[in-house]
Amino acid sequence: MSERKKILLIDDEKGFSVMLKLNLESSEQYEVLIENDSRNGLEAALNFKPDLILLDVIMPHLEGPDVARKIEDNPQLHKVPIIFLTAMLTFREMVENNGSIGGRPFIAKPSDIEIIVNTIEQHLNG
């Protein structure tokens, strides 16, 4: 079996984070680290060295786009794909925009685990 891909989940919703981690890890394809405080997102990424980052858009302290900029500006992390998670847009809007807003991939919350996994795989292999 191939090595599990490392996913960093930065989201302030603890319940959502734990459920998503359990769902992703149950496939045995992923190892997921949760960071619920966006201010620690960059440090968590540097320490965990993820293959992909799932990043909530609206969070207290630092919003997702600000965290994404810090990660993308870091030479060790700038190539790590980032997928935004947001409850601000619906699944229908996600489909209508081909899963991209402002040139960034995103997943509407809530979404079925299959959609999340498909989006992860698309960006891990893309």
N, CA, C and O atoms as a Tinker XYZ file with bonds, in Angstrom:
   504  protein
     1  N      0.836000   -1.187000    0.000000    73     2
     2  CA     0.000000    0.000000    0.000000    64     1     3
     3  C      0.883000    1.254000    0.000000    63     2     4     5
     4  O      1.903000    1.305000    0.687000    81     3
     5  N      0.483000    2.248000   -0.769000    73     3     6
     6  CA     1.279000    3.468000   -0.849000    64     5     7
     7  C      1.142000    4.287000    0.432000    63     6     8     9
     8  O      0.212000    4.105000    1.218000    81     7
     9  N      2.085000    5.180000    0.611000    73     7    10
    10  CA     2.113000    6.021000    1.796000    64     9    11
    11  C      0.907000    6.969000    1.809000    63    10    12    13
    12  O      0.487000    7.484000    0.773000    81    11
    13  N      0.368000    7.181000    3.009000    73    11    14
    14  CA    -0.785000    8.067000    3.115000    64    13    15
    15  C     -0.371000    9.518000    2.864000    63    14    16    17
    16  O      0.695000    9.961000    3.292000    81    15
    17  N     -1.235000   10.241000    2.165000    73    15    18
    18  CA    -0.995000   11.660000    1.887000    64    17    19
    19  C     -1.345000   12.473000    3.126000    63    18    20    21
    20  O     -2.314000   12.181000    3.828000    81    19
    21  N     -0.539000   13.495000    3.379000    73    19    22
    22  CA    -0.731000   14.332000    4.559000    64    21    23
    23  C     -1.588000   15.541000    4.206000    63    22    24    25
    24  O     -1.250000   16.327000    3.321000    81    23
    25  N     -2.706000   15.672000    4.920000    73    23    26
    26  CA    -3.636000   16.773000    4.715000    64    25    27
    27  C     -3.664000   17.623000    5.979000    63    26    28    29
    28  O     -3.899000   17.110000    7.073000    81    27
    29  N     -3.426000   18.914000    5.827000    73    27    30
    30  CA    -3.577000   19.842000    6.939000    64    29    31
    31  C     -4.928000   20.516000    6.795000    63    30    32    33
    32  O     -5.222000   21.114000    5.760000    81    31
    33  N     -5.750000   20.422000    7.830000    73    31    34
    34  CA    -7.075000   21.032000    7.845000    64    33    35
    35  C     -7.033000   22.211000    8.808000    63    34    36    37
    36  O     -6.866000   22.027000   10.013000    81    35
    37  N     -7.185000   23.416000    8.279000    73    35    38
    38  CA    -7.214000   24.628000    9.104000    64    37    39
    39  C     -8.647000   25.144000    9.075000    63    38    40    41
    40  O     -9.104000   25.692000    8.072000    81    39
    41  N     -9.346000   24.961000   10.187000    73    39    42
    42  CA   -10.769000   25.315000   10.267000    64    41    43
    43  C    -11.118000   25.538000   11.731000    63    42    44    45
    44  O    -10.762000   24.726000   12.585000    81    43
    45  N    -11.809000   26.627000   12.026000    73    43    46
    46  CA   -12.138000   26.945000   13.416000    64    45    47
    47  C    -13.313000   26.124000   13.961000    63    46    48    49
    48  O    -13.555000   26.126000   15.168000    81    47
    49  N    -14.037000   25.430000   13.094000    73    47    50
    50  CA   -15.177000   24.613000   13.549000    64    49    51
    51  C    -14.671000   23.242000   13.994000    63    50    52    53
    52  O    -14.385000   22.377000   13.167000    81    51
    53  N    -14.565000   23.056000   15.304000    73    51    54
    54  CA   -13.983000   21.818000   15.842000    64    53    55
    55  C    -14.783000   20.580000   15.450000    63    54    56    57
    56  O    -14.198000   19.569000   15.061000    81    55
    57  N    -16.103000   20.643000   15.546000    73    55    58
    58  CA   -16.938000   19.488000   15.208000    64    57    59
    59  C    -16.769000   19.076000   13.758000    63    58    60    61
    60  O    -16.600000   17.895000   13.456000    81    59
    61  N    -16.816000   20.053000   12.861000    73    59    62
    62  CA   -16.627000   19.790000   11.432000    64    61    63
    63  C    -15.237000   19.199000   11.188000    63    62    64    65
    64  O    -15.086000   18.238000   10.433000    81    63
    65  N    -14.232000   19.780000   11.832000    73    63    66
    66  CA   -12.850000   19.325000   11.637000    64    65    67
    67  C    -12.684000   17.861000   12.026000    63    66    68    69
    68  O    -12.087000   17.077000   11.289000    81    67
    69  N    -13.218000   17.501000   13.187000    73    67    70
    70  CA   -13.077000   16.121000   13.672000    64    69    71
    71  C    -13.816000   15.155000   12.749000    63    70    72    73
    72  O    -13.290000   14.090000   12.426000    81    71
    73  N    -15.015000   15.509000   12.323000    73    71    74
    74  CA   -15.777000   14.628000   11.418000    64    73    75
    75  C    -15.051000   14.438000   10.085000    63    74    76    77
    76  O    -14.970000   13.324000    9.568000    81    75
    77  N    -14.525000   15.530000    9.537000    73    75    78
    78  CA   -13.815000   15.430000    8.260000    64    77    79
    79  C    -12.550000   14.591000    8.414000    63    78    80    81
    80  O    -12.247000   13.762000    7.556000    81    79
    81  N    -11.814000   14.802000    9.498000    73    79    82
    82  CA   -10.608000   14.006000    9.758000    64    81    83
    83  C    -10.953000   12.525000    9.830000    63    82    84    85
    84  O    -10.287000   11.704000    9.200000    81    83
    85  N    -11.985000   12.176000   10.591000    73    83    86
    86  CA   -12.392000   10.770000   10.723000    64    85    87
    87  C    -12.785000   10.185000    9.374000    63    86    88    89
    88  O    -12.394000    9.067000    9.042000    81    87
    89  N    -13.558000   10.940000    8.596000    73    87    90
    90  CA   -13.982000   10.460000    7.274000    64    89    91
    91  C    -12.802000   10.264000    6.334000    63    90    92    93
    92  O    -12.732000    9.257000    5.630000    81    91
    93  N    -11.881000   11.207000    6.315000    73    91    94
    94  CA   -10.735000   11.084000    5.419000    64    93    95
    95  C     -9.796000    9.965000    5.858000    63    94    96    97
    96  O     -9.320000    9.192000    5.027000    81    95
    97  N     -9.529000    9.878000    7.154000    73    95    98
    98  CA    -8.597000    8.857000    7.635000    64    97    99
    99  C     -9.190000    7.453000    7.557000    63    98   100   101
   100  O     -8.441000    6.478000    7.495000    81    99
   101  N    -10.509000    7.326000    7.559000    73    99   102
   102  CA   -11.127000    5.990000    7.478000    64   101   103
   103  C    -10.824000    5.319000    6.142000    63   102   104   105
   104  O    -10.885000    4.094000    6.038000    81   103
   105  N    -10.496000    6.112000    5.119000    73   103   106
   106  CA   -10.140000    5.548000    3.813000    64   105   107
   107  C     -8.728000    4.971000    3.823000    63   106   108   109
   108  O     -8.343000    4.250000    2.903000    81   107
   109  N     -7.959000    5.284000    4.858000    73   107   110
   110  CA    -6.566000    4.881000    4.990000    64   109   111
   111  C     -5.681000    5.440000    3.868000    63   110   112   113
   112  O     -4.575000    4.949000    3.645000    81   111
   113  N     -6.170000    6.461000    3.169000    73   111   114
   114  CA    -5.377000    7.125000    2.129000    64   113   115
   115  C     -4.715000    8.394000    2.647000    63   114   116   117
   116  O     -3.767000    8.904000    2.048000    81   115
   117  N     -5.236000    8.907000    3.788000    73   115   118
   118  CA    -4.788000   10.210000    4.273000    64   117   119
   119  C     -4.443000   10.186000    5.747000    63   118   120   121
   120  O     -5.021000    9.435000    6.533000    81   119
   121  N     -3.482000   11.029000    6.101000    73   119   122
   122  CA    -3.189000   11.362000    7.490000    64   121   123
   123  C     -3.573000   12.833000    7.624000    63   122   124   125
   124  O     -3.083000   13.674000    6.871000    81   123
   125  N     -4.447000   13.146000    8.581000    73   123   126
   126  CA    -4.984000   14.503000    8.693000    64   125   127
   127  C     -4.564000   15.134000   10.018000    63   126   128   129
   128  O     -4.702000   14.531000   11.082000    81   127
   129  N     -4.053000   16.352000    9.933000    73   127   130
   130  CA    -3.752000   17.150000   11.117000    64   129   131
   131  C     -4.722000   18.318000   11.130000    63   130   132   133
   132  O     -4.894000   19.003000   10.121000    81   131
   133  N     -5.359000   18.545000   12.280000    73   131   134
   134  CA    -6.299000   19.653000   12.438000    64   133   135
   135  C     -5.610000   20.803000   13.156000    63   134   136   137
   136  O     -4.899000   20.605000   14.141000    81   135
   137  N     -5.831000   22.003000   12.647000    73   135   138
   138  CA    -5.430000   23.230000   13.344000    64   137   139
   139  C     -6.663000   24.122000   13.389000    63   138   140   141
   140  O     -7.123000   24.601000   12.353000    81   139
   141  N     -7.204000   24.349000   14.595000    73   139   142
   142  CA    -8.428000   25.135000   14.738000    64   141   143
   143  C     -8.178000   26.633000   14.920000    63   142   144   145
   144  O     -9.126000   27.417000   14.871000    81   143
   145  N     -6.942000   27.043000   15.127000    73   143   146
   146  CA    -6.619000   28.462000   15.283000    64   145   147
   147  C     -5.842000   28.911000   14.050000    63   146   148   149
   148  O     -4.706000   28.492000   13.830000    81   147
   149  N     -6.461000   29.757000   13.261000    73   147   150
   150  CA    -5.848000   30.172000   11.994000    64   149   151
   151  C     -4.496000   30.860000   12.202000    63   150   152   153
   152  O     -3.654000   30.852000   11.304000    81   151
   153  N     -4.285000   31.453000   13.376000    73   151   154
   154  CA    -3.003000   32.117000   13.645000    64   153   155
   155  C     -1.848000   31.118000   13.674000    63   154   156   157
   156  O     -0.690000   31.502000   13.506000    81   155
   157  N     -2.154000   29.846000   13.885000    73   155   158
   158  CA    -1.129000   28.800000   13.939000    64   157   159
   159  C     -1.002000   28.031000   12.623000    63   158   160   161
   160  O     -0.251000   27.058000   12.547000    81   159
   161  N     -1.722000   28.452000   11.599000    73   159   162
   162  CA    -1.747000   27.721000   10.334000    64   161   163
   163  C     -0.399000   27.582000    9.666000    63   162   164   165
   164  O     -0.028000   26.490000    9.236000    81   163
   165  N      0.343000   28.677000    9.573000    73   163   166
   166  CA     1.660000   28.641000    8.926000    64   165   167
   167  C      2.604000   27.720000    9.688000    63   166   168   169
   168  O      3.282000   26.887000    9.088000    81   167
   169  N      2.647000   27.869000   11.001000    73   167   170
   170  CA     3.533000   27.029000   11.821000    64   169   171
   171  C      3.157000   25.549000   11.698000    63   170   172   173
   172  O      4.032000   24.690000   11.588000    81   171
   173  N      1.857000   25.258000   11.718000    73   171   174
   174  CA     1.398000   23.870000   11.579000    64   173   175
   175  C      1.843000   23.311000   10.230000    63   174   176   177
   176  O      2.284000   22.164000   10.147000    81   175
   177  N      1.728000   24.113000    9.177000    73   175   178
   178  CA     2.134000   23.668000    7.836000    64   177   179
   179  C      3.641000   23.417000    7.778000    63   178   180   181
   180  O      4.085000   22.432000    7.187000    81   179
   181  N      4.419000   24.298000    8.384000    73   179   182
   182  CA     5.876000   24.121000    8.384000    64   181   183
   183  C      6.281000   22.846000    9.126000    63   182   184   185
   184  O      7.182000   22.129000    8.690000    81   183
   185  N      5.618000   22.570000   10.238000    73   183   186
   186  CA     5.960000   21.392000   11.045000    64   185   187
   187  C      5.439000   20.086000   10.441000    63   186   188   189
   188  O      6.131000   19.069000   10.481000    81   187
   189  N      4.228000   20.105000    9.882000    73   187   190
   190  CA     3.570000   18.891000    9.389000    64   189   191
   191  C      4.001000   18.532000    7.964000    63   190   192   193
   192  O      3.979000   17.363000    7.579000    81   191
   193  N      4.391000   19.543000    7.187000    73   191   194
   194  CA     4.785000   19.355000    5.784000    64   193   195
   195  C      3.704000   18.611000    4.991000    63   194   196   197
   196  O      3.942000   17.514000    4.485000    81   195
   197  N      2.521000   19.214000    4.889000    73   195   198
   198  CA     1.401000   18.542000    4.225000    64   197   199
   199  C      1.578000   18.448000    2.714000    63   198   200   201
   200  O      2.311000   19.220000    2.095000    81   199
   201  N      0.871000   17.466000    2.145000    73   199   202
   202  CA     0.806000   17.346000    0.689000    64   201   203
   203  C     -0.259000   18.275000    0.126000    63   202   204   205
   204  O     -0.222000   18.645000   -1.048000    81   203
   205  N     -1.230000   18.656000    0.999000    73   203   206
   206  CA    -2.339000   19.503000    0.587000    64   205   207
   207  C     -2.918000   20.156000    1.840000    63   206   208   209
   208  O     -2.866000   19.585000    2.929000    81   207
   209  N     -3.470000   21.360000    1.673000    73   207   210
   210  CA    -4.083000   22.084000    2.790000    64   209   211
   211  C     -5.543000   22.369000    2.464000    63   210   212   213
   212  O     -5.863000   22.891000    1.396000    81   211
   213  N     -6.429000   22.018000    3.403000    73   211   214
   214  CA    -7.833000   22.408000    3.342000    64   213   215
   215  C     -7.974000   23.587000    4.299000    63   214   216   217
   216  O     -7.642000   23.474000    5.479000    81   215
   217  N     -8.460000   24.702000    3.801000    73   215   218
   218  CA    -8.430000   25.951000    4.550000    64   217   219
   219  C     -9.789000   26.636000    4.540000    63   218   220   221
   220  O    -10.312000   26.988000    3.483000    81   219
   221  N    -10.357000   26.821000    5.737000    73   219   222
   222  CA   -11.620000   27.542000    5.863000    64   221   223
   223  C    -11.408000   28.994000    5.456000    63   222   224   225
   224  O    -10.323000   29.543000    5.652000    81   223
   225  N    -12.428000   29.614000    4.895000    73   223   226
   226  CA   -12.309000   31.004000    4.452000    64   225   227
   227  C    -12.555000   31.976000    5.605000    63   226   228   229
   228  O    -11.744000   32.866000    5.856000    81   227
   229  N    -13.681000   31.801000    6.305000    73   227   230
   230  CA   -14.075000   32.730000    7.363000    64   229   231
   231  C    -13.698000   32.149000    8.720000    63   230   232   233
   232  O    -14.267000   31.149000    9.158000    81   231
   233  N    -12.725000   32.791000    9.386000    73   231   234
   234  CA   -12.282000   32.351000   10.715000    64   233   235
   235  C    -11.953000   33.581000   11.551000    63   234   236   237
   236  O    -11.610000   34.630000   11.007000    81   235
   237  N    -12.058000   33.453000   12.880000    73   235   238
   238  CA   -11.622000   34.567000   13.725000    64   237   239
   239  C    -10.107000   34.738000   13.634000    63   238   240   241
   240  O     -9.390000   33.806000   13.270000    81   239
   241  N     -9.639000   35.906000   13.957000    73   239   242
   242  CA    -8.224000   36.264000   14.007000    64   241   243
   243  C     -7.644000   36.469000   12.607000    63   242   244   245
   244  O     -7.410000   37.607000   12.200000    81   243
   245  N     -7.413000   35.396000   11.875000    73   243   246
   246  CA    -6.869000   35.477000   10.515000    64   245   247
   247  C     -7.810000   34.730000    9.583000    63   246   248   249
   248  O     -8.132000   33.567000    9.830000    81   247
   249  N     -8.244000   35.370000    8.535000    73   247   250
   250  CA    -9.128000   34.689000    7.588000    64   249   251
   251  C     -8.304000   33.851000    6.616000    63   250   252   253
   252  O     -7.102000   34.060000    6.450000    81   251
   253  N     -8.980000   32.899000    5.978000    73   251   254
   254  CA    -8.316000   31.954000    5.084000    64   253   255
   255  C     -7.411000   32.576000    4.039000    63   254   256   257
   256  O     -6.276000   32.127000    3.883000    81   255
   257  N     -7.872000   33.603000    3.308000    73   255   258
   258  CA    -6.997000   34.198000    2.294000    64   257   259
   259  C     -5.698000   34.760000    2.884000    63   258   260   261
   260  O     -4.655000   34.720000    2.231000    81   259
   261  N     -5.756000   35.282000    4.112000    73   259   262
   262  CA    -4.541000   35.795000    4.753000    64   261   263
   263  C     -3.593000   34.654000    5.116000    63   262   264   265
   264  O     -2.378000   34.769000    4.956000    81   263
   265  N     -4.162000   33.554000    5.605000    73   263   266
   266  CA    -3.347000   32.369000    5.920000    64   265   267
   267  C     -2.727000   31.823000    4.631000    63   266   268   269
   268  O     -1.549000   31.466000    4.601000    81   267
   269  N     -3.529000   31.763000    3.578000    73   267   270
   270  CA    -3.043000   31.247000    2.289000    64   269   271
   271  C     -1.866000   32.077000    1.783000    63   270   272   273
   272  O     -0.884000   31.525000    1.287000    81   271
   273  N     -1.962000   33.403000    1.907000    73   271   274
   274  CA    -0.863000   34.267000    1.460000    64   273   275
   275  C      0.417000   33.972000    2.237000    63   274   276   277
   276  O      1.500000   33.912000    1.655000    81   275
   277  N      0.295000   33.788000    3.557000    73   275   278
   278  CA     1.483000   33.485000    4.372000    64   277   279
   279  C      2.114000   32.166000    3.934000    63   278   280   281
   280  O      3.336000   32.054000    3.846000    81   279
   281  N      1.273000   31.174000    3.662000    73   279   282
   282  CA     1.765000   29.859000    3.242000    64   281   283
   283  C      2.420000   29.958000    1.863000    63   282   284   285
   284  O      3.507000   29.426000    1.641000    81   283
   285  N      1.747000   30.641000    0.946000    73   283   286
   286  CA     2.271000   30.755000   -0.418000    64   285   287
   287  C      3.547000   31.601000   -0.483000    63   286   288   289
   288  O      4.367000   31.424000   -1.384000    81   287
   289  N      3.712000   32.517000    0.470000    73   287   290
   290  CA     4.918000   33.347000    0.504000    64   289   291
   291  C      6.107000   32.616000    1.122000    63   290   292   293
   292  O      7.236000   33.100000    1.046000    81   291
   293  N      5.866000   31.464000    1.728000    73   291   294
   294  CA     6.935000   30.709000    2.371000    64   293   295
   295  C      7.597000   29.788000    1.341000    63   294   296   297
   296  O      6.911000   28.987000    0.706000    81   295
   297  N      8.913000   29.889000    1.168000    73   295   298
   298  CA     9.597000   29.078000    0.146000    64   297   299
   299  C      9.459000   27.565000    0.352000    63   298   300   301
   300  O      9.516000   26.804000   -0.614000    81   299
   301  N      9.279000   27.124000    1.605000    73   299   302
   302  CA     9.132000   25.687000    1.860000    64   301   303
   303  C      7.736000   25.176000    1.526000    63   302   304   305
   304  O      7.542000   23.973000    1.349000    81   303
   305  N      6.764000   26.081000    1.440000    73   303   306
   306  CA     5.362000   25.662000    1.307000    64   305   307
   307  C      4.671000   26.167000    0.045000    63   306   308   309
   308  O      3.540000   25.768000   -0.234000    81   307
   309  N      5.321000   27.027000   -0.717000    73   307   310
   310  CA     4.621000   27.713000   -1.802000    64   309   311
   311  C      4.030000   26.785000   -2.872000    63   310   312   313
   312  O      3.151000   27.201000   -3.627000    81   311
   313  N      4.496000   25.556000   -2.943000    73   311   314
   314  CA     3.969000   24.626000   -3.953000    64   313   315
   315  C      2.865000   23.718000   -3.411000    63   314   316   317
   316  O      2.293000   22.924000   -4.158000    81   315
   317  N      2.562000   23.830000   -2.118000    73   315   318
   318  CA     1.530000   22.968000   -1.519000    64   317   319
   319  C      0.157000   23.465000   -1.976000    63   318   320   321
   320  O     -0.176000   24.630000   -1.760000    81   319
   321  N     -0.650000   22.591000   -2.611000    73   319   322
   322  CA    -1.978000   23.023000   -3.048000    64   321   323
   323  C     -2.866000   23.380000   -1.849000    63   322   324   325
   324  O     -2.849000   22.711000   -0.816000    81   323
   325  N     -3.636000   24.450000   -2.021000    73   323   326
   326  CA    -4.585000   24.897000   -0.999000    64   325   327
   327  C     -5.979000   24.862000   -1.596000    63   326   328   329
   328  O     -6.222000   25.402000   -2.676000    81   327
   329  N     -6.897000   24.216000   -0.876000    73   327   330
   330  CA    -8.306000   24.193000   -1.271000    64   329   331
   331  C     -9.088000   24.892000   -0.171000    63   330   332   333
   332  O     -9.012000   24.514000    0.998000    81   331
   333  N     -9.837000   25.911000   -0.558000    73   331   334
   334  CA   -10.654000   26.616000    0.423000    64   333   335
   335  C    -11.938000   25.861000    0.720000    63   334   336   337
   336  O    -12.538000   25.247000   -0.163000    81   335
   337  N    -12.345000   25.919000    1.980000    73   335   338
   338  CA   -13.634000   25.398000    2.429000    64   337   339
   339  C    -14.475000   26.607000    2.812000    63   338   340   341
   340  O    -13.986000   27.500000    3.503000    81   339
   341  N    -15.721000   26.651000    2.380000    73   339   342
   342  CA   -16.548000   27.790000    2.760000    64   341   343
   343  C    -18.021000   27.437000    2.831000    63   342   344   345
   344  O    -18.545000   26.686000    2.008000    81   343
   345  N    -18.668000   27.997000    3.833000    73   343   346
   346  CA   -20.124000   27.880000    3.949000    64   345   347
   347  C    -20.789000   29.087000    3.283000    63   346   348   349
   348  O    -22.015000   29.175000    3.227000    81   347
   349  N    -19.979000   30.003000    2.786000    73   347   350
   350  CA   -20.507000   31.227000    2.168000    64   349   351
   351  C    -21.065000   30.970000    0.765000    63   350   352   353
   352  O    -21.860000   31.761000    0.258000    81   351
   353  N    -20.658000   29.891000    0.156000    73   351   354
   354  CA   -21.137000   29.552000   -1.183000    64   353   355
   355  C    -21.808000   28.188000   -1.131000    63   354   356   357
   356  O    -21.412000   27.319000   -0.355000    81   355
   357  N    -22.806000   28.013000   -1.946000    73   355   358
   358  CA   -23.548000   26.752000   -1.963000    64   357   359
   359  C    -22.906000   25.756000   -2.912000    63   358   360   361
   360  O    -22.041000   26.103000   -3.715000    81   359
   361  N    -23.349000   24.513000   -2.802000    73   359   362
   362  CA   -22.888000   23.471000   -3.719000    64   361   363
   363  C    -23.187000   23.887000   -5.159000    63   362   364   365
   364  O    -22.359000   23.693000   -6.049000    81   363
   365  N    -24.374000   24.460000   -5.387000    73   363   366
   366  CA   -24.764000   24.882000   -6.737000    64   365   367
   367  C    -23.787000   25.933000   -7.275000    63   366   368   369
   368  O    -23.364000   25.869000   -8.429000    81   367
   369  N    -23.438000   26.899000   -6.423000    73   367   370
   370  CA   -22.468000   27.916000   -6.845000    64   369   371
   371  C    -21.105000   27.289000   -7.129000    63   370   372   373
   372  O    -20.390000   27.720000   -8.034000    81   371
   373  N    -20.753000   26.269000   -6.348000    73   371   374
   374  CA   -19.499000   25.565000   -6.562000    64   373   375
   375  C    -19.491000   24.937000   -7.961000    63   374   376   377
   376  O    -18.513000   25.058000   -8.699000    81   375
   377  N    -20.582000   24.274000   -8.310000    73   375   378
   378  CA   -20.695000   23.627000   -9.621000    64   377   379
   379  C    -20.684000   24.678000  -10.736000    63   378   380   381
   380  O    -19.995000   24.520000  -11.744000    81   379
   381  N    -21.455000   25.748000  -10.542000    73   379   382
   382  CA   -21.536000   26.792000  -11.572000    64   381   383
   383  C    -20.195000   27.467000  -11.831000    63   382   384   385
   384  O    -19.948000   27.951000  -12.935000    81   383
   385  N    -19.332000   27.504000  -10.827000    73   383   386
   386  CA   -18.027000   28.149000  -10.959000    64   385   387
   387  C    -16.895000   27.139000  -11.161000    63   386   388   389
   388  O    -15.720000   27.471000  -11.002000    81   387
   389  N    -17.262000   25.899000  -11.513000    73   387   390
   390  CA   -16.279000   24.833000  -11.727000    64   389   391
   391  C    -15.336000   24.662000  -10.539000    63   390   392   393
   392  O    -14.153000   24.366000  -10.711000    81   391
   393  N    -15.869000   24.850000   -9.338000    73   391   394
   394  CA   -15.071000   24.635000   -8.129000    64   393   395
   395  C    -13.956000   25.628000   -7.923000    63   394   396   397
   396  O    -12.972000   25.329000   -7.247000    81   395
   397  N    -14.098000   26.830000   -8.507000    73   395   398
   398  CA   -13.042000   27.833000   -8.390000    64   397   399
   399  C    -13.655000   29.213000   -8.176000    63   398   400   401
   400  O    -14.587000   29.607000   -8.878000    81   399
   401  N    -13.126000   29.932000   -7.212000    73   399   402
   402  CA   -13.532000   31.315000   -6.966000    64   401   403
   403  C    -12.259000   32.145000   -6.907000    63   402   404   405
   404  O    -11.342000   31.839000   -6.145000    81   403
   405  N    -12.210000   33.181000   -7.703000    73   403   406
   406  CA   -11.014000   34.018000   -7.730000    64   405   407
   407  C     -9.769000   33.231000   -8.110000    63   406   408   409
   408  O     -8.670000   33.548000   -7.655000    81   407
   409  N     -9.933000   32.212000   -8.936000    73   407   410
   410  CA    -8.804000   31.410000   -9.373000    64   409   411
   411  C     -8.340000   30.383000   -8.358000    63   410   412   413
   412  O     -7.342000   29.696000   -8.578000    81   411
   413  N     -9.056000   30.272000   -7.247000    73   411   414
   414  CA    -8.681000   29.317000   -6.200000    64   413   415
   415  C     -9.723000   28.211000   -6.116000    63   414   416   417
   416  O    -10.922000   28.475000   -6.200000    81   415
   417  N     -9.264000   26.965000   -5.951000    73   415   418
   418  CA   -10.226000   25.879000   -5.779000    64   417   419
   419  C    -10.923000   25.994000   -4.428000    63   418   420   421
   420  O    -10.323000   26.417000   -3.440000    81   419
   421  N    -12.200000   25.612000   -4.399000    73   419   422
   422  CA   -12.908000   25.631000   -3.132000    64   421   423
   423  C    -13.948000   24.524000   -3.097000    63   422   424   425
   424  O    -14.369000   23.996000   -4.127000    81   423
   425  N    -14.345000   24.192000   -1.880000    73   423   426
   426  CA   -15.399000   23.211000   -1.628000    64   425   427
   427  C    -16.432000   23.898000   -0.753000    63   426   428   429
   428  O    -16.092000   24.503000    0.264000    81   427
   429  N    -17.696000   23.804000   -1.150000    73   427   430
   430  CA   -18.785000   24.356000   -0.343000    64   429   431
   431  C    -18.988000   23.479000    0.885000    63   430   432   433
   432  O    -18.892000   22.254000    0.809000    81   431
   433  N    -19.270000   24.119000    2.020000    73   431   434
   434  CA   -19.584000   23.372000    3.250000    64   433   435
   435  C    -21.078000   23.512000    3.488000    63   434   436   437
   436  O    -21.601000   24.624000    3.416000    81   435
   437  N    -21.769000   22.442000    3.764000    73   435   438
   438  CA   -21.267000   21.066000    3.780000    64   437   439
   439  C    -21.239000   20.468000    2.383000    63   438   440   441
   440  O    -21.987000   20.891000    1.501000    81   439
   441  N    -20.377000   19.487000    2.189000    73   439   442
   442  CA   -20.310000   18.709000    0.949000    64   441   443
   443  C    -20.150000   17.251000    1.315000    63   442   444   445
   444  O    -19.634000   16.920000    2.383000    81   443
   445  N    -20.594000   16.382000    0.429000    73   443   446
   446  CA   -20.416000   14.945000    0.638000    64   445   447
   447  C    -18.928000   14.623000    0.659000    63   446   448   449
   448  O    -18.127000   15.280000   -0.006000    81   447
   449  N    -18.578000   13.617000    1.421000    73   447   450
   450  CA   -17.171000   13.211000    1.522000    64   449   451
   451  C    -16.608000   12.825000    0.155000    63   450   452   453
   452  O    -15.422000   13.031000   -0.105000    81   451
   453  N    -17.444000   12.269000   -0.715000    73   451   454
   454  CA   -16.969000   11.884000   -2.057000    64   453   455
   455  C    -16.501000   13.113000   -2.837000    63   454   456   457
   456  O    -15.490000   13.062000   -3.538000    81   455
   457  N    -17.236000   14.208000   -2.712000    73   455   458
   458  CA   -16.865000   15.450000   -3.411000    64   457   459
   459  C    -15.550000   15.973000   -2.852000    63   458   460   461
   460  O    -14.673000   16.407000   -3.598000    81   459
   461  N    -15.424000   15.927000   -1.533000    73   459   462
   462  CA   -14.199000   16.406000   -0.890000    64   461   463
   463  C    -13.005000   15.559000   -1.337000    63   462   464   465
   464  O    -11.961000   16.100000   -1.701000    81   463
   465  N    -13.156000   14.244000   -1.311000    73   463   466
   466  CA   -12.073000   13.343000   -1.716000    64   465   467
   467  C    -11.727000   13.555000   -3.192000    63   466   468   469
   468  O    -10.550000   13.609000   -3.550000    81   467
   469  N    -12.741000   13.676000   -4.047000    73   467   470
   470  CA   -12.476000   13.901000   -5.473000    64   469   471
   471  C    -11.703000   15.192000   -5.701000    63   470   472   473
   472  O    -10.793000   15.239000   -6.529000    81   471
   473  N    -12.063000   16.237000   -4.969000    73   471   474
   474  CA   -11.370000   17.523000   -5.117000    64   473   475
   475  C     -9.943000   17.405000   -4.605000    63   474   476   477
   476  O     -9.015000   17.914000   -5.233000    81   475
   477  N     -9.757000   16.742000   -3.478000    73   475   478
   478  CA    -8.408000   16.520000   -2.939000    64   477   479
   479  C     -7.556000   15.771000   -3.971000    63   478   480   481
   480  O     -6.439000   16.185000   -4.282000    81   479
   481  N     -8.087000   14.683000   -4.487000    73   479   482
   482  CA    -7.325000   13.864000   -5.444000    64   481   483
   483  C     -6.981000   14.653000   -6.703000    63   482   484   485
   484  O     -5.879000   14.534000   -7.239000    81   483
   485  N     -7.924000   15.452000   -7.165000    73   483   486
   486  CA    -7.701000   16.263000   -8.361000    64   485   487
   487  C     -6.514000   17.211000   -8.158000    63   486   488   489
   488  O     -5.713000   17.414000   -9.070000    81   487
   489  N     -6.407000   17.789000   -6.956000    73   487   490
   490  CA    -5.342000   18.760000   -6.702000    64   489   491
   491  C     -4.046000   18.127000   -6.221000    63   490   492   493
   492  O     -2.983000   18.733000   -6.355000    81   491
   493  N     -4.108000   16.941000   -5.675000    73   491   494
   494  CA    -2.894000   16.220000   -5.313000    64   493   495
   495  C     -2.185000   15.736000   -6.568000    63   494   496   497
   496  O     -0.956000   15.722000   -6.633000    81   495
   497  N     -2.961000   15.343000   -7.551000    73   495   498
   498  CA    -2.407000   14.758000   -8.769000    64   497   499
   499  C     -2.333000   15.760000   -9.923000    63   498   500   501
   500  O     -1.838000   15.443000  -11.005000    81   499
   501  N     -2.828000   16.957000   -9.678000    73   499   502
   502  CA    -2.943000   17.921000  -10.751000    64   501   503
   503  C     -1.731000   18.738000  -10.968000    63   502   504
   504  O     -1.713000   19.592000  -11.855000    81   503
